[in-house]
PDB file of C-alpha atoms in Angstrom:
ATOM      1  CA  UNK A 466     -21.053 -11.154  15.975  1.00 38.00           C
ATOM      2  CA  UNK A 467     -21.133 -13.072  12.431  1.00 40.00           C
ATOM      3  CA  UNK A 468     -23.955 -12.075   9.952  1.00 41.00           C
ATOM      4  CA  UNK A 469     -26.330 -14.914   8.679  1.00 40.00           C
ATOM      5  CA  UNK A 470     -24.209 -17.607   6.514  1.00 39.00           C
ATOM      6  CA  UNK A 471     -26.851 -16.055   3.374  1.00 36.00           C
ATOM      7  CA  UNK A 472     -25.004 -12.300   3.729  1.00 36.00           C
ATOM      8  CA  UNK A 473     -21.202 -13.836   3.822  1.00 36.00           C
ATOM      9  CA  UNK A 474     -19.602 -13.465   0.898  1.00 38.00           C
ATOM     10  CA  UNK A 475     -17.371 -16.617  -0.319  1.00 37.00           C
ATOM     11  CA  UNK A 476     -14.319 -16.088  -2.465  1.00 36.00           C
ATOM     12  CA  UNK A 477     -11.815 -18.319  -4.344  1.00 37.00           C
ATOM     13  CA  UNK A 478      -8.048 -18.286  -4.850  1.00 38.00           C
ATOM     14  CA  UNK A 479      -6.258 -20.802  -6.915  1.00 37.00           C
ATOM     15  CA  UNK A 480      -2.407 -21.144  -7.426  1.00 36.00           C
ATOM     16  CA  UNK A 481      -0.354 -24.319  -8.855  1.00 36.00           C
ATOM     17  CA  UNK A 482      -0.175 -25.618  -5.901  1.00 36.00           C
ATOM     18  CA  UNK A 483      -3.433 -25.180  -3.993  1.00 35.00           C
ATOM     19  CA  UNK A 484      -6.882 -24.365  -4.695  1.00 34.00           C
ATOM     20  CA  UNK A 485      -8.793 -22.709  -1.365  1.00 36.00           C
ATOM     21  CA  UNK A 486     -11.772 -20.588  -0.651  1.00 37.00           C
ATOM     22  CA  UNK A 487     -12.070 -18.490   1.778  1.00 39.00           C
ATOM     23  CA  UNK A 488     -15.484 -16.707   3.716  1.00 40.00           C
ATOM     24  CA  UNK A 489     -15.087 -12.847   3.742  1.00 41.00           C
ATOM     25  CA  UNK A 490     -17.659 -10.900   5.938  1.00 37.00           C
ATOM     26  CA  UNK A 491     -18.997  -7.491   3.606  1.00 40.00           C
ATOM     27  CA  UNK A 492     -17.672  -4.260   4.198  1.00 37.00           C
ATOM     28  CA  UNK A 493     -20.886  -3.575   5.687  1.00 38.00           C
ATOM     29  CA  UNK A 494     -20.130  -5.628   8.543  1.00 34.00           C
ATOM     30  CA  UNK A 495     -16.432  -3.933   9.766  1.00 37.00           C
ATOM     31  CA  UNK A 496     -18.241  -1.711  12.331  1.00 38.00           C
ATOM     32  CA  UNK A 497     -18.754  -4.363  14.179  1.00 37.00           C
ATOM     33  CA  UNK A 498     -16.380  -4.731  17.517  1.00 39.00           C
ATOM     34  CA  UNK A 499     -15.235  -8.038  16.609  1.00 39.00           C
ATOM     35  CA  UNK A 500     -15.590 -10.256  13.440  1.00 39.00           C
ATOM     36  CA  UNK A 501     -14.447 -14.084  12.800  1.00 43.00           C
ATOM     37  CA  UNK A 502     -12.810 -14.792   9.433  1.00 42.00           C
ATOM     38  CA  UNK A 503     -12.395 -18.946   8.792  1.00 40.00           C
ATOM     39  CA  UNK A 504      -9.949 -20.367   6.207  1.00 41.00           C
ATOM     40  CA  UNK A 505     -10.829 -23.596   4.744  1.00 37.00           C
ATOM     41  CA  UNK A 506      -8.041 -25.835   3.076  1.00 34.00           C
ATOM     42  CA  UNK A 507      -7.053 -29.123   3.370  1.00 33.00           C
ATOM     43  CA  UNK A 508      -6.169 -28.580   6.456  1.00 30.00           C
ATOM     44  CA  UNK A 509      -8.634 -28.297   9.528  1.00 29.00           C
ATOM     45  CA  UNK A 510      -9.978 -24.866   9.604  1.00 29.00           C
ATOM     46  CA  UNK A 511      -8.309 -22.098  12.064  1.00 30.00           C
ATOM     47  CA  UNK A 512     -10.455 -18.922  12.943  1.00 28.00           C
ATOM     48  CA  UNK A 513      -9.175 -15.732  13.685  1.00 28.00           C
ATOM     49  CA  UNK A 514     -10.635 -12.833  15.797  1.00 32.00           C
ATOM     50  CA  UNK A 515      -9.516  -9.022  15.127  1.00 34.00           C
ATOM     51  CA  UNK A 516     -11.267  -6.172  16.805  1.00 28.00           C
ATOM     52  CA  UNK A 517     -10.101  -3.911  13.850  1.00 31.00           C
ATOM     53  CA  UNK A 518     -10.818  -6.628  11.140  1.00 32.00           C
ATOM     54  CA  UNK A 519      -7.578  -6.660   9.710  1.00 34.00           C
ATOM     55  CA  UNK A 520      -5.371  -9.982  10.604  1.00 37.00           C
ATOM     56  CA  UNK A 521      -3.343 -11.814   8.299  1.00 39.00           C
ATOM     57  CA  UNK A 522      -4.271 -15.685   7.826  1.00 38.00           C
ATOM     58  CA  UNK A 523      -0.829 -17.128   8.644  1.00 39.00           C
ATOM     59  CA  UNK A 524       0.051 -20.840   8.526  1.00 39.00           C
ATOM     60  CA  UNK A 525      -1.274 -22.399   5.812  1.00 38.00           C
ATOM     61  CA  UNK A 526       1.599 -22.875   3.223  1.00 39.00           C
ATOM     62  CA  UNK A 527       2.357 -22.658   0.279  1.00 37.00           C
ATOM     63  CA  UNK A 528       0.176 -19.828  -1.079  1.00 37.00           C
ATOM     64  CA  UNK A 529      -2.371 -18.191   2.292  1.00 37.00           C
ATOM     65  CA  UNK A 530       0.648 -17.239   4.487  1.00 36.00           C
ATOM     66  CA  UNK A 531       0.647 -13.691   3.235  1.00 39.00           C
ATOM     67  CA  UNK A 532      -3.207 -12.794   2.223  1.00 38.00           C
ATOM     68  CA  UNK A 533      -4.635 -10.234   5.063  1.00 37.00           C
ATOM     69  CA  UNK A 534      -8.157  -9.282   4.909  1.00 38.00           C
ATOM     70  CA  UNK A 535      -8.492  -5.737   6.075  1.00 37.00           C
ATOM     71  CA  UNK A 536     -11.571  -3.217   6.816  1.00 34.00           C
ATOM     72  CA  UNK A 537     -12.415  -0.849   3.979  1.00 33.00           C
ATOM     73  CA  UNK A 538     -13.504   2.074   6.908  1.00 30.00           C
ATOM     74  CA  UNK A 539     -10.654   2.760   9.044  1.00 34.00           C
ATOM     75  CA  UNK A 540      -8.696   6.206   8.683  1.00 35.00           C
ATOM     76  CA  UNK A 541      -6.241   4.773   6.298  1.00 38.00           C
ATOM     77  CA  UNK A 542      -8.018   3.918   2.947  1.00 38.00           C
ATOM     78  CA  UNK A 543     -10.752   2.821   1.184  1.00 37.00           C
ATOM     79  CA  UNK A 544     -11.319  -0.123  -1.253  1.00 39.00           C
ATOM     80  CA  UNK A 545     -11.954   2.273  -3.679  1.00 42.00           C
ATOM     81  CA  UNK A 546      -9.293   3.523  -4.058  1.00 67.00           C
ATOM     82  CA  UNK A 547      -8.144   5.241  -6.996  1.00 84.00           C
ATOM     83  CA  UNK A 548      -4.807   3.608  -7.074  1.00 90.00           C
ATOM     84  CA  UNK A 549      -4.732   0.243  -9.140  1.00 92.00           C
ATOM     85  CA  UNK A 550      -1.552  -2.381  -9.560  1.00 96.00           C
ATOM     86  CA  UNK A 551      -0.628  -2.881 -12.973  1.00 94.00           C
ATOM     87  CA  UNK A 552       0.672  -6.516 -14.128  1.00 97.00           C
ATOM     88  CA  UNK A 553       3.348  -4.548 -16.340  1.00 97.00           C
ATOM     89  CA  UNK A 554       4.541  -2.807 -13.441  1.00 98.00           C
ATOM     90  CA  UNK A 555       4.632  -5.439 -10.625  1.00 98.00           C
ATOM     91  CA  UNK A 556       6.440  -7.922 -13.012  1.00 98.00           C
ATOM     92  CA  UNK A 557       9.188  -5.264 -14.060  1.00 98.00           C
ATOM     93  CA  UNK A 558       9.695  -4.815 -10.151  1.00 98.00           C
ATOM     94  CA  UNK A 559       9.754  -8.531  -9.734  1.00 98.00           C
ATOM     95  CA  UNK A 560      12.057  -8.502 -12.614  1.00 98.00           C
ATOM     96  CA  UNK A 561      14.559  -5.829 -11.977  1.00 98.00           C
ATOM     97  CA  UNK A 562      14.645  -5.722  -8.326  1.00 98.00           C
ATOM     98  CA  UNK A 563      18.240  -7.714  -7.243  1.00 98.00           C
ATOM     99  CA  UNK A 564      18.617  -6.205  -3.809  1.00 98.00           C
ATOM    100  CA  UNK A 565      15.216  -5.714  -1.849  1.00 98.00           C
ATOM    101  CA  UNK A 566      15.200  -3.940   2.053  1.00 98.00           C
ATOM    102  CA  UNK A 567      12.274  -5.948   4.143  1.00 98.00           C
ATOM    103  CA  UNK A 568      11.110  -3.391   6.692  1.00 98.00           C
ATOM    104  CA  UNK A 569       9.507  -4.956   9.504  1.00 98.00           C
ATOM    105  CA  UNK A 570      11.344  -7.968   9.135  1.00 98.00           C
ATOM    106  CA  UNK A 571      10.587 -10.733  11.881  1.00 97.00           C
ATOM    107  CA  UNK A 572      12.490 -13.309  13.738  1.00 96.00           C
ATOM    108  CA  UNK A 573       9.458 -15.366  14.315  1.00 96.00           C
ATOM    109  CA  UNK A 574       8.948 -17.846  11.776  1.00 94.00           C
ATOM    110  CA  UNK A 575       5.092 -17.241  12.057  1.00 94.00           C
ATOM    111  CA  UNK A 576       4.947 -13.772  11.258  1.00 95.00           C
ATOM    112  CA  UNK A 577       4.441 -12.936   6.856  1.00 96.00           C
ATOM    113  CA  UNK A 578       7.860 -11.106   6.930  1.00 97.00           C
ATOM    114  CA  UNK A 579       9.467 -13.812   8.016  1.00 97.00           C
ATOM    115  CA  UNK A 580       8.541 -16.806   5.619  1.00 96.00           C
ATOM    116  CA  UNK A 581       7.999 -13.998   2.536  1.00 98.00           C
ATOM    117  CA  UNK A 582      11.546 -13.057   3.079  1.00 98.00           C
ATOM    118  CA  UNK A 583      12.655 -16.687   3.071  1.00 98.00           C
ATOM    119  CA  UNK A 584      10.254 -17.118  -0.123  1.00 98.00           C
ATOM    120  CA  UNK A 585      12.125 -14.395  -1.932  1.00 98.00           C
ATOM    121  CA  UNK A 586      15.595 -15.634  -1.262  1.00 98.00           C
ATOM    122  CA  UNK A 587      14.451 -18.527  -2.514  1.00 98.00           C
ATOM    123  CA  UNK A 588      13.753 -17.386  -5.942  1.00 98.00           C
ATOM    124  CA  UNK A 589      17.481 -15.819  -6.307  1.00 98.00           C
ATOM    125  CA  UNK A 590      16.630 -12.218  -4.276  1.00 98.00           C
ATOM    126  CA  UNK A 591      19.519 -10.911  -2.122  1.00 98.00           C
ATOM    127  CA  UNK A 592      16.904  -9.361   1.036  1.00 98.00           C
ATOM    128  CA  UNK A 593      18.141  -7.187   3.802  1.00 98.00           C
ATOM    129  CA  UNK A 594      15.552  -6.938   6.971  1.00 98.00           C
ATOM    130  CA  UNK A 595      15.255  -4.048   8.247  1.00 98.00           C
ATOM    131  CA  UNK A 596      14.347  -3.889  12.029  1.00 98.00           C
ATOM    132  CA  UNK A 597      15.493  -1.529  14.778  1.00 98.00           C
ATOM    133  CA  UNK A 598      14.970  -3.804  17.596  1.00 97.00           C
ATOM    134  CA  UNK A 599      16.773  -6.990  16.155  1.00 98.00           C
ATOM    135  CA  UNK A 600      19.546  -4.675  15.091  1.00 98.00           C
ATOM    136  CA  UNK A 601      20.032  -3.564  18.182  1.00 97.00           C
ATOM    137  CA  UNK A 602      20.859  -7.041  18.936  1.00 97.00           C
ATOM    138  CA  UNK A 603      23.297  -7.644  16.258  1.00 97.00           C
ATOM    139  CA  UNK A 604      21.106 -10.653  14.899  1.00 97.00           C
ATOM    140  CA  UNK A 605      20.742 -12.229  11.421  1.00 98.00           C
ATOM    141  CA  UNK A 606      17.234 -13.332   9.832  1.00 98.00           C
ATOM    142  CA  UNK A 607      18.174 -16.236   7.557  1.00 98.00           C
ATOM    143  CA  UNK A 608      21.779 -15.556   7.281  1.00 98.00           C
ATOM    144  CA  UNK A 609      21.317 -11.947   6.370  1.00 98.00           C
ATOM    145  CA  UNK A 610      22.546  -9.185   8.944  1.00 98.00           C
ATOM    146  CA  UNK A 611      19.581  -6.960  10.595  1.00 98.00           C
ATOM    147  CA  UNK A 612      19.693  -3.295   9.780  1.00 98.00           C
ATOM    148  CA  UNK A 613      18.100  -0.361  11.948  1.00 98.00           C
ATOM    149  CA  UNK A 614      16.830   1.884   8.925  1.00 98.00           C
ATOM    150  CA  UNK A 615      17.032   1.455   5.267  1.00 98.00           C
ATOM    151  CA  UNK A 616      19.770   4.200   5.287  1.00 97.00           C
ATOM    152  CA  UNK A 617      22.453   1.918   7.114  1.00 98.00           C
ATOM    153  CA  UNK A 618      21.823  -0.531   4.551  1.00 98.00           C
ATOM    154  CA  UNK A 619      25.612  -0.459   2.731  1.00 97.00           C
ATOM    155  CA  UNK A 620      23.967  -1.753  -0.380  1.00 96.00           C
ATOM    156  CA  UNK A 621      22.378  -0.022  -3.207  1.00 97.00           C
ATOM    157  CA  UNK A 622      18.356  -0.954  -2.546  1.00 98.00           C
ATOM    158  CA  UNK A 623      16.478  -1.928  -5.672  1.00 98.00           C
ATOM    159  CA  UNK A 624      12.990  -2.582  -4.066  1.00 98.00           C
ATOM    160  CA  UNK A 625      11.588  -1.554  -0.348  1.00 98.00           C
ATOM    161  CA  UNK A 626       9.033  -3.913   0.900  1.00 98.00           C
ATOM    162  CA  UNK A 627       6.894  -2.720   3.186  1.00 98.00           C
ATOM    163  CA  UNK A 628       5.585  -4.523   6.314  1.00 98.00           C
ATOM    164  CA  UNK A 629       4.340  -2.018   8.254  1.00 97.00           C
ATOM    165  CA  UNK A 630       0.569  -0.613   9.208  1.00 96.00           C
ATOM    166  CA  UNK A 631      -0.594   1.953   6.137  1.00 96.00           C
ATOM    167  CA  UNK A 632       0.224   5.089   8.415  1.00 95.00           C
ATOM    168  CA  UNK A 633       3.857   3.921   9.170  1.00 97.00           C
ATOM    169  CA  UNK A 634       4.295   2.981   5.477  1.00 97.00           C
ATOM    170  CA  UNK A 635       4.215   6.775   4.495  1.00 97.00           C
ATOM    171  CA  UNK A 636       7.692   7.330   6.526  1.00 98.00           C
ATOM    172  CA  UNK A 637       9.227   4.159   5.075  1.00 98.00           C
ATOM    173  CA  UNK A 638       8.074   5.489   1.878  1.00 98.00           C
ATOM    174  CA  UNK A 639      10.006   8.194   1.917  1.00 98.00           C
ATOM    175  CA  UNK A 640      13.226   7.097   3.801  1.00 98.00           C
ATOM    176  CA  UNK A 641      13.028   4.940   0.459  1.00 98.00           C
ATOM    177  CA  UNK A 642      13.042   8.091  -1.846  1.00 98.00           C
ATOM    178  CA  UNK A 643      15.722   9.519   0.143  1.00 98.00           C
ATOM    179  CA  UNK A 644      18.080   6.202  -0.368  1.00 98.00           C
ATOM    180  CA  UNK A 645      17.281   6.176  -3.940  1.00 98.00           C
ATOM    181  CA  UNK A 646      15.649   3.119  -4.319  1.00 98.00           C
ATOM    182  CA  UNK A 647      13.848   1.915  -7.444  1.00 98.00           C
ATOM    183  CA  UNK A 648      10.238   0.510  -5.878  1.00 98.00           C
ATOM    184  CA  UNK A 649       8.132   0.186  -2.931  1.00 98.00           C
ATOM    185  CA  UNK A 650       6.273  -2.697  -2.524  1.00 98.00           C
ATOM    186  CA  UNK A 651       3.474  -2.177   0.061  1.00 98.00           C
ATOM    187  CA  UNK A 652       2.367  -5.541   1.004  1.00 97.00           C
ATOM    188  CA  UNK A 653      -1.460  -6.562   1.290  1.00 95.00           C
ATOM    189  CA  UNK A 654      -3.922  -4.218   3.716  1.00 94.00           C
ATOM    190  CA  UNK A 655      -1.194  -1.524   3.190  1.00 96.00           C
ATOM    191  CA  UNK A 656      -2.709   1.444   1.863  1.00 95.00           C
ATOM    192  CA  UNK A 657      -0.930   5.138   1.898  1.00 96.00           C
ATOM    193  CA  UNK A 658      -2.117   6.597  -1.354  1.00 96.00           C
ATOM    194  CA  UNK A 659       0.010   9.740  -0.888  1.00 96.00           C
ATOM    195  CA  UNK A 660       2.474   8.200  -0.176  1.00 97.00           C
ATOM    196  CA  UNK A 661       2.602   6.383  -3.413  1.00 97.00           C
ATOM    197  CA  UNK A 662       1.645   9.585  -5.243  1.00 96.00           C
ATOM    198  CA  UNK A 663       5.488  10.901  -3.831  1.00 98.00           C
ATOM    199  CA  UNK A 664       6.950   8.319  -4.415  1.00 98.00           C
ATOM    200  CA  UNK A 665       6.055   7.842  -8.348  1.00 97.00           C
ATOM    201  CA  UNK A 666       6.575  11.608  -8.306  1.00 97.00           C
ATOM    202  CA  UNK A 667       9.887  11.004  -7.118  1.00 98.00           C
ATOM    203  CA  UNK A 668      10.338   7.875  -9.920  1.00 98.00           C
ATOM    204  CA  UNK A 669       9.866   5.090  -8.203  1.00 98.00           C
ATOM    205  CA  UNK A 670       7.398   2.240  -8.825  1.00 98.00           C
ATOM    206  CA  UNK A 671       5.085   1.305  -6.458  1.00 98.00           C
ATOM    207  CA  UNK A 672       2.853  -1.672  -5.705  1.00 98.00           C
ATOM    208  CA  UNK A 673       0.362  -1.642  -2.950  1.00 97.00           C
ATOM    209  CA  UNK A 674      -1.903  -3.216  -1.212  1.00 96.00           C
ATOM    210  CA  UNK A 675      -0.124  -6.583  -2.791  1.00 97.00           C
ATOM    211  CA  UNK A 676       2.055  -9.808  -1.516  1.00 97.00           C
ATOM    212  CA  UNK A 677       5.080 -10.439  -3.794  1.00 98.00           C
ATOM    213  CA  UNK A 678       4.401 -14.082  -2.489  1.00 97.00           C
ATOM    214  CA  UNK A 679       1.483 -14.212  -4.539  1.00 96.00           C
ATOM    215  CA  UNK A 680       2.267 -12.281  -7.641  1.00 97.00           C
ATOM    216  CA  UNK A 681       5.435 -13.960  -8.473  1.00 98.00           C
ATOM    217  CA  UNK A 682       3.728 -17.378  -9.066  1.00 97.00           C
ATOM    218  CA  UNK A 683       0.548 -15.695 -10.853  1.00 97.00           C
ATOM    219  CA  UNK A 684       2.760 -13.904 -13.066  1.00 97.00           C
ATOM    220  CA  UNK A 685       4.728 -16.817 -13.703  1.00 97.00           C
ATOM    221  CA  UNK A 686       8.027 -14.775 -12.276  1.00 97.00           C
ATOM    222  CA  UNK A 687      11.262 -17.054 -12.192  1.00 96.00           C
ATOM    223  CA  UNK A 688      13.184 -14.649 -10.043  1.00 97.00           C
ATOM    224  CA  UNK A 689      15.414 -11.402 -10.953  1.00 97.00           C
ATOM    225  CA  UNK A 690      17.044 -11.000 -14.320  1.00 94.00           C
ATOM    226  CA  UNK A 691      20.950 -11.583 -14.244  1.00 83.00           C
TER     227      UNK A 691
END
């Protein structure tokens, strides 16, 4: 199912702590039923296969646990969209964001959610997962209490980060305006433009299609202002 090693693209990310490339089959080729996306690092190379082309490249700490590579022709989006980050705008959010709610928060240490939410805490933010099932279960993700919807949350929500497929993200999106939070931060292969369009119309920030994982080290980001 690949196309010939002269028609994959190769692309580069570096960070302070690691420098890796990574192949990326073109846009042209996401029609295909199933396509293999390799990782190469300093450790030995995993492959992953994802009959909708959209899998996130987990285990390969510090910087490639978050980064999903996602089709550009599925119902959801396009990668042109008309909807761009700003640096301004994701490092005020970074910034001013004290209390963030991480819908689709995980339990397994594998999963982005999981190890992002750890990643945040670790940088001074206070992060409530959100997660019907776990809550259900009256367990803790760590040592924070699992909440069913954003609007049990007894807290007053600066940012809503978003771990949910770009269709799902609209409803989170607004279950955010309707809380009154400050941002939504729709993590990487997450794509609602309307949704974004209500929710700056509502006054909210927004970053999509993003992984605050990655920003707050490329934007040199030492955590939320006291």
């Amino acid at each position: 199912h690949l196309p010939p090693h002269d028609e994959i693209l190769s692309c580069q990310k570096s960070t302070k702590q690691a420098s890796l490339s990574f192949l990326m089959v073109p846009w042209s080729y996401s029609k295909l039923p199933s396509v293999a996306f390799a990782l190469f690092s300093s450790t030995p190379s995993k492959y992953y296969l994802n009959q909708h082309v959209q899998k996130v490249l987990s285990n390969y700490p510090p910087f490639y646990q978050c980064i999903t590579i996602s089709t550009a022709r599925n119902s959801y989006h396009s990668i042109s969209m008309s909807f761009r980050n700003d640096d301004d705008t994701i490092r005020k959010v970074l910034k001013t964001s004290k209390t963030i709610a991480l819908v689709g928060a995980s339990h397994k240490p594998e999963r982005a959610s999981n190890y992002v939410m750890h990643y945040l805490q670790s940088f001074g933010y206070r992060v409530i997962p959100i997660n019907p099932v776990l809550a259900k279960k009256n367990e803790s993700l760590h040592n924070e209490k699992v909440y069913s919807s954003l609007e049990d949350v007894p807290l007053s929500i600066d940012m809503v980060d978003i771990f949910r497929n770009s269709n799902d993200a609209g409803g989170v999106v607004d279950e955010a305006i309707a809380v009154g939070a400050k941002s939504v931060w729709l993590q990487i292969g997450v794509v609602n433009e309307e949704a974004a369009k209500r929710a700056n119309e509502a006054g909210l920030m927004v970053v999509m299609d993003a992984c605050p994982k990655m920003e707050i080290p490329r934007l040199g980001v030492d955590g939320p202002d006291e």
